[in-house]
Coordinates of C-alpha atoms and ligand atoms in Angstrom, one line a residue:
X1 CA 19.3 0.8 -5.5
X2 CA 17.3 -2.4 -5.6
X3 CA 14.8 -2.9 -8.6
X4 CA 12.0 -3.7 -5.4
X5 CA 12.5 -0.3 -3.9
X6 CA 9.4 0.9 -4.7
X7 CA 7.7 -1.5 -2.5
X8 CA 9.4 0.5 0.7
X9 CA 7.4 3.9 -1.4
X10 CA 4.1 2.4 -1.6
X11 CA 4.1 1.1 1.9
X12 CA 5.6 4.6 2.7
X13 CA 2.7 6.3 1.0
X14 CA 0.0 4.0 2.6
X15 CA 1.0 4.3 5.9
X16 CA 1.3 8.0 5.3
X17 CA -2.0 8.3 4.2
X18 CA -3.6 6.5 7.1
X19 CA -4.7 3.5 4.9
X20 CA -1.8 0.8 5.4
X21 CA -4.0 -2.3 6.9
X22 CA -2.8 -3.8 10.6
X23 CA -3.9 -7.9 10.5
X24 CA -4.7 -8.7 14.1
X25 CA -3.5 -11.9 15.4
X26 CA -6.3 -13.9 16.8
X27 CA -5.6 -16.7 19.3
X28 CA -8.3 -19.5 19.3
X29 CA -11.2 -20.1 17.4
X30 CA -14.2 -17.8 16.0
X31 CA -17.0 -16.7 18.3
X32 CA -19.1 -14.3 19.6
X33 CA -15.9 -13.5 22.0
X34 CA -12.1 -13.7 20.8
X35 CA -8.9 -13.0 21.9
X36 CA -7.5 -10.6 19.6
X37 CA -3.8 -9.7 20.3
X38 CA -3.8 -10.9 23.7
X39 CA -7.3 -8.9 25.0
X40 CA -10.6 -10.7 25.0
X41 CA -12.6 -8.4 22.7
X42 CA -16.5 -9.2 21.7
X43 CA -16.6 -9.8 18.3
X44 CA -18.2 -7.9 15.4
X45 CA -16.1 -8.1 12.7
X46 CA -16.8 -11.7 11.4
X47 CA -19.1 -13.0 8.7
X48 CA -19.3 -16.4 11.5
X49 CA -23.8 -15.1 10.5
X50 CA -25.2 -18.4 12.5
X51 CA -21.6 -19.3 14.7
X52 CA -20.8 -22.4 12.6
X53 CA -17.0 -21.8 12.6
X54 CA -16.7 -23.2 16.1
X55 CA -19.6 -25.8 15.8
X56 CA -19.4 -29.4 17.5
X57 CA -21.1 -30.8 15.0
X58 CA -18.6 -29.0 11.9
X59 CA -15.7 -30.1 13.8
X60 CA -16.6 -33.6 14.0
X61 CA -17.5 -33.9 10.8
X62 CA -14.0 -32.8 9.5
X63 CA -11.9 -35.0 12.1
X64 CA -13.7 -37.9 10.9
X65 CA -13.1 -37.5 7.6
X66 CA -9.6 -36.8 7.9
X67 CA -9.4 -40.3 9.1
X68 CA -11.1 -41.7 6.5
X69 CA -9.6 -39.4 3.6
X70 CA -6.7 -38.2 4.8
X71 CA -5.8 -34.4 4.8
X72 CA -4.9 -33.6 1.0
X73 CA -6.3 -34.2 -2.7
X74 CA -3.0 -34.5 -4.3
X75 CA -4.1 -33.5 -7.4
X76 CA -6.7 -31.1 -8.9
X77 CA -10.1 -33.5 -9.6
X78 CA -10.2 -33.4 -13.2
X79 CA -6.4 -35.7 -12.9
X80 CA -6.4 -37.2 -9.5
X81 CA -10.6 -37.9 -9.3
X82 CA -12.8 -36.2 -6.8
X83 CA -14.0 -37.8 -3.7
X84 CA -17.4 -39.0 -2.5
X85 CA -17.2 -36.2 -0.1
X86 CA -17.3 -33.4 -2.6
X87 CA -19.9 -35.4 -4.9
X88 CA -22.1 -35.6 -1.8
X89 CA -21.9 -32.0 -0.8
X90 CA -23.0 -30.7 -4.5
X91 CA -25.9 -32.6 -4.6
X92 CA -26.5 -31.1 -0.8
X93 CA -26.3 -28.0 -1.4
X94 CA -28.3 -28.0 -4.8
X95 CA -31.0 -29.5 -3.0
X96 CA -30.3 -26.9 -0.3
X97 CA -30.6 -23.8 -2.7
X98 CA -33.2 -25.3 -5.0
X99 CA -31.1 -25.6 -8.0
X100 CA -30.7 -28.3 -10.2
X101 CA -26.9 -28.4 -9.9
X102 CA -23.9 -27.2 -7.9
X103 CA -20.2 -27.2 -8.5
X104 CA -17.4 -26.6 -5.8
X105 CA -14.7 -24.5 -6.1
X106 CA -11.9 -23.4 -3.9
X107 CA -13.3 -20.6 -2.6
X108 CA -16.1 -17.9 -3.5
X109 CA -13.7 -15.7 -5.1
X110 CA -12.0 -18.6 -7.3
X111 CA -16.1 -19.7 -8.4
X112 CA -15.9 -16.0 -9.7
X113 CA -13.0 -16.2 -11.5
X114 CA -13.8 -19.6 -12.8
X115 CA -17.3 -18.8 -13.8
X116 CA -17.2 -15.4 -15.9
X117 CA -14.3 -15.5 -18.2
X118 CA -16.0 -19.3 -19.2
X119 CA -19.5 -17.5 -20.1
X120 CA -18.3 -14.2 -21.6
X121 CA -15.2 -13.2 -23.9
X122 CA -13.5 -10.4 -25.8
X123 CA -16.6 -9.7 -28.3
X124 CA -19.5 -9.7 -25.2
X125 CA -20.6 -7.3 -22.7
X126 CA -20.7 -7.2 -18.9
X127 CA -23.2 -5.2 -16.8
X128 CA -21.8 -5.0 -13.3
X129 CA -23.1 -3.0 -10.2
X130 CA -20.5 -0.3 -9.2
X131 CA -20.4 -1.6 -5.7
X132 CA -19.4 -5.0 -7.1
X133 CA -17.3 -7.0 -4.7
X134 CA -13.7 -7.0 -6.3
X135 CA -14.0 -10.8 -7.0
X136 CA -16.6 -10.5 -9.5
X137 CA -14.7 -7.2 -10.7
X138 CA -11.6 -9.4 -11.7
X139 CA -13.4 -12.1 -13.0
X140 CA -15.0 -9.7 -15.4
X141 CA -11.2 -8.4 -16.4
X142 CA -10.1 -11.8 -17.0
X143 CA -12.7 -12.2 -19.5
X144 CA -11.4 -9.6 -21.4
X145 CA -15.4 -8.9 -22.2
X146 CA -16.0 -5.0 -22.3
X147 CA -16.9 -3.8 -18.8
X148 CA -20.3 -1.6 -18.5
X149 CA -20.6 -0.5 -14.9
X150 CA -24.0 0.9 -13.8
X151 CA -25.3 2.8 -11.1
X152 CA -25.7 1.3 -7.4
X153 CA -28.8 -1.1 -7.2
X154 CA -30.5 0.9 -10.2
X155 CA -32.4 -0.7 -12.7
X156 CA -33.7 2.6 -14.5
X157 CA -29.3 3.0 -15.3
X158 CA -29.0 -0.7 -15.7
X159 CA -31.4 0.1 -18.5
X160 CA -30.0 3.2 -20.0
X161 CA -27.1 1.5 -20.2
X162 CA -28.1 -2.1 -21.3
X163 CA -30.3 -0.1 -24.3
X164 CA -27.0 1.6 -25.7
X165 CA -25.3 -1.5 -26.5
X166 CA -25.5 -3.4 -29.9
X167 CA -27.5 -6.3 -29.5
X168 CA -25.8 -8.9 -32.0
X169 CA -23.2 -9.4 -28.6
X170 CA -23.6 -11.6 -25.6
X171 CA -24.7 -10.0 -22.7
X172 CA -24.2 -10.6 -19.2
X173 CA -25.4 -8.7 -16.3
X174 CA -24.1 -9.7 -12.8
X175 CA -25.2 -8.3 -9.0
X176 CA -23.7 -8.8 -5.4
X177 CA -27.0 -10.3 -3.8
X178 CA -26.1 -8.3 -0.5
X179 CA -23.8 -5.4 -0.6
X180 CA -20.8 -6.3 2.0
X181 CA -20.2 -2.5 3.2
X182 CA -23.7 -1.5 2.5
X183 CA -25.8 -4.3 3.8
X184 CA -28.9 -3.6 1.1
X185 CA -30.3 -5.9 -1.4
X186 CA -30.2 -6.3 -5.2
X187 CA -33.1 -5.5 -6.7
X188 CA -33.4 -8.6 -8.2
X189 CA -36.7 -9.4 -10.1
X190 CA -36.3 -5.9 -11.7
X191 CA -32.8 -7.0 -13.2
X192 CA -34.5 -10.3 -13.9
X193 CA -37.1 -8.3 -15.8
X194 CA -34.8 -6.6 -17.7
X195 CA -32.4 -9.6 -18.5
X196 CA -35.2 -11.5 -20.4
X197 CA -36.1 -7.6 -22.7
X198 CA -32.5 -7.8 -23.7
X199 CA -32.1 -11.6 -23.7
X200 CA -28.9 -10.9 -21.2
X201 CA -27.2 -14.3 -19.0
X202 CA -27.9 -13.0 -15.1
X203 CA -25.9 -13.6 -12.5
X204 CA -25.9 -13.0 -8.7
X205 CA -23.1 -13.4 -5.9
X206 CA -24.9 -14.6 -3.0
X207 CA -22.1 -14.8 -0.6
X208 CA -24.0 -12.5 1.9
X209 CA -27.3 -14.0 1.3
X210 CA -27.3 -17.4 2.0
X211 CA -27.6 -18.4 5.7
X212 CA -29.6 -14.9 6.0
X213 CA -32.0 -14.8 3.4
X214 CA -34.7 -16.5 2.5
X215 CA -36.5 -19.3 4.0
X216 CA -34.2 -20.9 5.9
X217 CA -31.3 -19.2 4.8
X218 CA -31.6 -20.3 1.2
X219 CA -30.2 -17.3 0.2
X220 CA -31.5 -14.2 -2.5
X221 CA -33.1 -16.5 -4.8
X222 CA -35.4 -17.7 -2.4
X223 CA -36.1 -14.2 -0.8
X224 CA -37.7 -13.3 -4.2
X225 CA -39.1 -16.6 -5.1
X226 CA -37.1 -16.4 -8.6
X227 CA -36.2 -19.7 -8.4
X228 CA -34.8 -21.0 -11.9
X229 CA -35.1 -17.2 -13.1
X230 CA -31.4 -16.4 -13.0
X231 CA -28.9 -18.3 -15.3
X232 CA -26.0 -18.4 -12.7
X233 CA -25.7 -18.2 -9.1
X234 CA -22.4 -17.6 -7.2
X235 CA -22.1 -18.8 -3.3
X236 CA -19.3 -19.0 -0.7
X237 CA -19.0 -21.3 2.2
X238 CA -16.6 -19.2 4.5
X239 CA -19.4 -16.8 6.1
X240 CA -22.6 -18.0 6.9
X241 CA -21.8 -21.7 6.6
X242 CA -18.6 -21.2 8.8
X243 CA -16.0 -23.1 6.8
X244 CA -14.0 -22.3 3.4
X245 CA -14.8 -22.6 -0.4
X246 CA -17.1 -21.4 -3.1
X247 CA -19.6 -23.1 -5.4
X248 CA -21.7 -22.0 -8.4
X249 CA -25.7 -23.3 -8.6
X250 CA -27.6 -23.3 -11.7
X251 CA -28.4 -25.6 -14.8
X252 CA -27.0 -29.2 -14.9
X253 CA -25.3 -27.9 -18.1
X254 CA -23.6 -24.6 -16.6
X255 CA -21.9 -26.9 -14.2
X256 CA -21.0 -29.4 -16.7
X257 CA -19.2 -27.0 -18.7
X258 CA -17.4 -25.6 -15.9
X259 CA -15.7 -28.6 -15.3
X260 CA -14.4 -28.5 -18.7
X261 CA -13.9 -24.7 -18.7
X262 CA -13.5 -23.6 -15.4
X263 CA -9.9 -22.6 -15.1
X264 CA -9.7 -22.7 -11.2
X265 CA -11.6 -25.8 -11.2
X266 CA -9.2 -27.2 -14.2
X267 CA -5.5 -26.0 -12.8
X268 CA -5.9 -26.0 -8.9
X269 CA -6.2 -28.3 -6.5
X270 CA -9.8 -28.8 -4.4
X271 CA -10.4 -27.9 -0.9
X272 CA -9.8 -30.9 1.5
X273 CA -12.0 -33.6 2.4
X274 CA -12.2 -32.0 6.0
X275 CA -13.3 -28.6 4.7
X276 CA -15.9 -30.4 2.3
X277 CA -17.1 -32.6 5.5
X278 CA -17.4 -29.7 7.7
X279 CA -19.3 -27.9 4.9
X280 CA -21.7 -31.1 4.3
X281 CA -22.7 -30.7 8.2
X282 CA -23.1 -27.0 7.7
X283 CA -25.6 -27.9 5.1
X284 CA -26.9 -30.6 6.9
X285 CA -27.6 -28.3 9.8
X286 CA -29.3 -26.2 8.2
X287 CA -31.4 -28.2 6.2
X288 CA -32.7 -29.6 9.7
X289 CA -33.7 -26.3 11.4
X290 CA -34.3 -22.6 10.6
X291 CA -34.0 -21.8 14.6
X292 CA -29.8 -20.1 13.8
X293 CA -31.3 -17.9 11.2
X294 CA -34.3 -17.2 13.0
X295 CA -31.3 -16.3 16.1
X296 CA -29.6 -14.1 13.4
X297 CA -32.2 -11.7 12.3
X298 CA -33.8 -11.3 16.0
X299 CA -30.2 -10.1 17.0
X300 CA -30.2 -8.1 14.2
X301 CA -33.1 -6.4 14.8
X302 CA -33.0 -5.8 18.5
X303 CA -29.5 -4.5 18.0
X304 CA -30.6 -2.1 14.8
X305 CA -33.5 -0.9 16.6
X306 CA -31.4 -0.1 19.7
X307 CA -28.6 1.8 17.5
X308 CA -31.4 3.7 16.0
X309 CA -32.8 4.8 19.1
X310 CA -29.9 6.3 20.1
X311 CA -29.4 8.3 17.4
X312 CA -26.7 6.3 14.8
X313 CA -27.3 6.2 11.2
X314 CA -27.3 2.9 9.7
X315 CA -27.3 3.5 6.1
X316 CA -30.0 1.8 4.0
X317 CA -29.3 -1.9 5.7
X318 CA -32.0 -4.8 5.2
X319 CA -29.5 -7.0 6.5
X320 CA -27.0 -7.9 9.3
X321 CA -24.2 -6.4 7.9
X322 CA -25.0 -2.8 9.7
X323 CA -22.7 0.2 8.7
X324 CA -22.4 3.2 11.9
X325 CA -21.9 5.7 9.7
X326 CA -19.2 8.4 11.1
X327 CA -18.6 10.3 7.8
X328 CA -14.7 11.3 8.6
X329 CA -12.5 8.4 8.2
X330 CA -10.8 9.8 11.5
X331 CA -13.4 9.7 13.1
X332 CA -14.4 6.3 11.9
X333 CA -10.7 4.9 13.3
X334 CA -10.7 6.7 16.7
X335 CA -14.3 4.7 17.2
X336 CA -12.6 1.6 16.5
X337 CA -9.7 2.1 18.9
X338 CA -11.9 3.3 21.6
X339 CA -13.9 0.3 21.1
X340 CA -11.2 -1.7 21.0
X341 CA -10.6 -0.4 24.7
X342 CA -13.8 -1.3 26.1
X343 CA -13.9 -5.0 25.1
X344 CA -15.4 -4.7 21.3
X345 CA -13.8 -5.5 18.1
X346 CA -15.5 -3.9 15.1
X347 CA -13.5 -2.6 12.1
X348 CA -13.4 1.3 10.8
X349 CA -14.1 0.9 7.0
X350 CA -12.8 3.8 4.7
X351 CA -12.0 5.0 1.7
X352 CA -11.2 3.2 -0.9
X353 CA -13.2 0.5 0.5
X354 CA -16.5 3.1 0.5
X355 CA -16.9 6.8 -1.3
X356 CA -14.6 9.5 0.9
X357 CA -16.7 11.1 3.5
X358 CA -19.0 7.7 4.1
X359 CA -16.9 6.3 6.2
X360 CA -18.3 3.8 8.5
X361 CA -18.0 1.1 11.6
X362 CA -19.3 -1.7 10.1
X363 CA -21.1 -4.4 12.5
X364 CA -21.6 -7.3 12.0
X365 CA -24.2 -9.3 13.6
X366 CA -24.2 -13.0 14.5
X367 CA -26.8 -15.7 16.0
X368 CA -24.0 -16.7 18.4
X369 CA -24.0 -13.4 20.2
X370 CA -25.6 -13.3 22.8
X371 CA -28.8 -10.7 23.8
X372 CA -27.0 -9.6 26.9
X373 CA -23.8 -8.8 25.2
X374 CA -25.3 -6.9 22.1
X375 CA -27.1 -4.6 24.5
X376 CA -24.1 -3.7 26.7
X377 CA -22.2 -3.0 23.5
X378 CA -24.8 -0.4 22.0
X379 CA -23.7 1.3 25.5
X380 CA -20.1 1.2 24.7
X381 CA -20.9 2.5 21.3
X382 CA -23.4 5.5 22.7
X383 CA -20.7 6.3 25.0
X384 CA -17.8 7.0 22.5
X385 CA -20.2 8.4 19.7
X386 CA -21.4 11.0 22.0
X387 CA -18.0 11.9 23.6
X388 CA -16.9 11.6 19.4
X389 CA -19.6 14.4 18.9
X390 CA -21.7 11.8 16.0
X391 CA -24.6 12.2 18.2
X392 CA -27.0 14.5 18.7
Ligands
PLP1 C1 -16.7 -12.6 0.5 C2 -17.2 -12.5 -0.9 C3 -16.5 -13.3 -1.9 C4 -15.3 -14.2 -1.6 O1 -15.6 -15.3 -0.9 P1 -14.4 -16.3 -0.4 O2 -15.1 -17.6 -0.3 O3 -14.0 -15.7 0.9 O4 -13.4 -16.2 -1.4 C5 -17.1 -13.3 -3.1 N1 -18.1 -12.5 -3.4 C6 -18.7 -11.7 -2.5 C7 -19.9 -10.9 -2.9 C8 -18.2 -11.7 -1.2 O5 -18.8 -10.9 -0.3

């Protein structure tokens, strides 16, 4: 008897119950096509929106500034100092989003964790959608606040819910901007609306947003032209903008006080100057030239029109993040596989990762892919959802 046995009975019980994960091993870079475990697959599993994790310009960017910076911090920023670098791409990157300041953090789920338990505590209150992504949901545990969940992308619960709590205590009501395994949208100005009744913080993760929505890819805030209407405003810079690390935009003050408060920020160490150059040209890029984003959605919309066509259902999507939606969680992995045989990667997405009997392919669209290529895979995928009986 060892006292770590029960690992070997969890991983028993997973793999028994079908929902043990397998990590493919990828060799080379991100793109529309990869080689995953040895078999060039296309690719539709990434969050690579507008194909910036293989860019010419990104990688230069980072090479260079390895020469200049070398490749480690050595110390978290608050003790060792920050560099230019990571001064520079704040002020970018507030300029980009239209917010008065930005502050970096390791990555989008460190910003969460960083930013909640600093605004809220034991005596306040969280409202957080139910389909939260799981870095907002331990943020709001490390806060110790009290956790109010409310229905999926409803403002009428959000309301119920916000009404039954006594008002003398902070409140804090925070939204995914674009659902990950859904692809829909907050409804933002109606949370909005409600914040300012109740005099609750607002908050949005925009990690699917930006580099999709609004003009340009500015992200959610944009989309509804609520600029300086929400208090705090959570980004990442490992899907659209192709790289790694996290930031928070908002008030000059919020991001003051996170240096002082942010326990990611205060007690680990900052990405690396290469990261933060790549990022700064992924900013850059963007800033230049809409025509990626303006790739992105027409790929997304020929493809969704295509899949509808056919006869899929897509789920309520307004986004590139499109579910197939096989119902069995069987079914949902024998599509992947046989997908996997004809050339495409695309991952089966279950439960617990969506409600039991919703389960789902979920595609994910990208401007590097090519029109060609999209419309030879909604062949593969009419081919094995017919012979899979999900079509009509
Ligand atoms: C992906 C994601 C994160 C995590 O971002 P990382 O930079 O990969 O840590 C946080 N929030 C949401 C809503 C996400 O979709």
């Amino acid at each position: 008897m060892n006292t770590l046995d029960f690992i070997t009975e969890e991983l028993g019980k997973l793999k028994e119950s079908g929902l043990f994960v397998n990590i493919r091993a990828i060799e080379g870079p991100q793109g529309a096509w990869i080689t995953v475990d040895g078999k060039k697959v296309f690719n539709l599993c990434s969050n690579n929106y507008l194909g910036l994790a293989n860019d010419t310009q990104l990688k230069s960017a980072a090479k260079k500034a390895i020469e200049t910076y070398g490749v480690g911090p050595a110390a978290v920023r608050t003790i060792a100092g920050t560099t230019t670098l990571h001064k520079e791409l704040e002020r970018k990157l507030a300029l980009f989003k239209g917010a008065e300041s930005t502050i970096s953090f390791q990555s989008g789920f460190c910003a969460n964790l960083a930013v909640i338990p600093a605004i809220v505590g034991e005596d306040d209150v969280v409202f957080s959608d139910e389909l939260n992504h799981a870095s907002i949901i331990d943020g709001c545990r490390l806060s110790r606040a009290k956790i109010v969940r409310y229905e999926h992308c409803n403002p009428k619960d959000l309301q119920a819910k916000i009404s039954g709590e006594k008002k003398d205590k902070r409140f804090l009501i925070i939204t995914d901007g674009v659902f990950s395994m859904e692809g829909d949208i907050a409804p933002l100005p109606e949370i909005v609306a409600i914040a300012r009744n109740f005099r609750a913080i607002t908050m949005v993760d925009d990690a699917h947003g930006e580099g999709v929505l609004g003009r340009g890819g500015r992200g959610i805030i944009d989309h509804f032209n609520l600029h300086g209407k929400v208090d705090i405003e959570v980004g990442t810079l490992s899907k659209a903008f192709g790289v790694v690390g996290g930031y928070i935009a908002g008030s000059k003050r919020l991001t003051d006080y996170l240096t002082q408060k942010g326990r990611p920020f205060l007690f680990s160490s900052a990405v690396t100057a290469a990261d933060v150059a790549a990022c700064i040209a992924a900013v850059d890029t963007l800033t230049a030239s809409d025509s990626l984003v303006k790739q992105l959605w027409e790929n997304t919309t020929s493809f969704q029109e295509k899949m509808r066509q056919i006869g899929f259902n897509l789920g309520h999507t307004k986004t590139p993040i499109t579910p197939v939606m096989t119902g069995d969680v069987k079914i949902a992995k024998d599509f992947s596989q046989q997908l996997f045989e004809e050339g495409i990667f695309a991952q089966a997405i279950g439960y617990p990762t969506v409600p039991a009997g919703e389960a789902r392919i979920r595609v994910m669209i990208s401007a590097a892919h090519s029109r060609d290529d999209l419309v030879w895979a909604t062949k593969r995928f009419e081919k094995i959802g017919k012979s899979l009986g999900i079509l009509r």
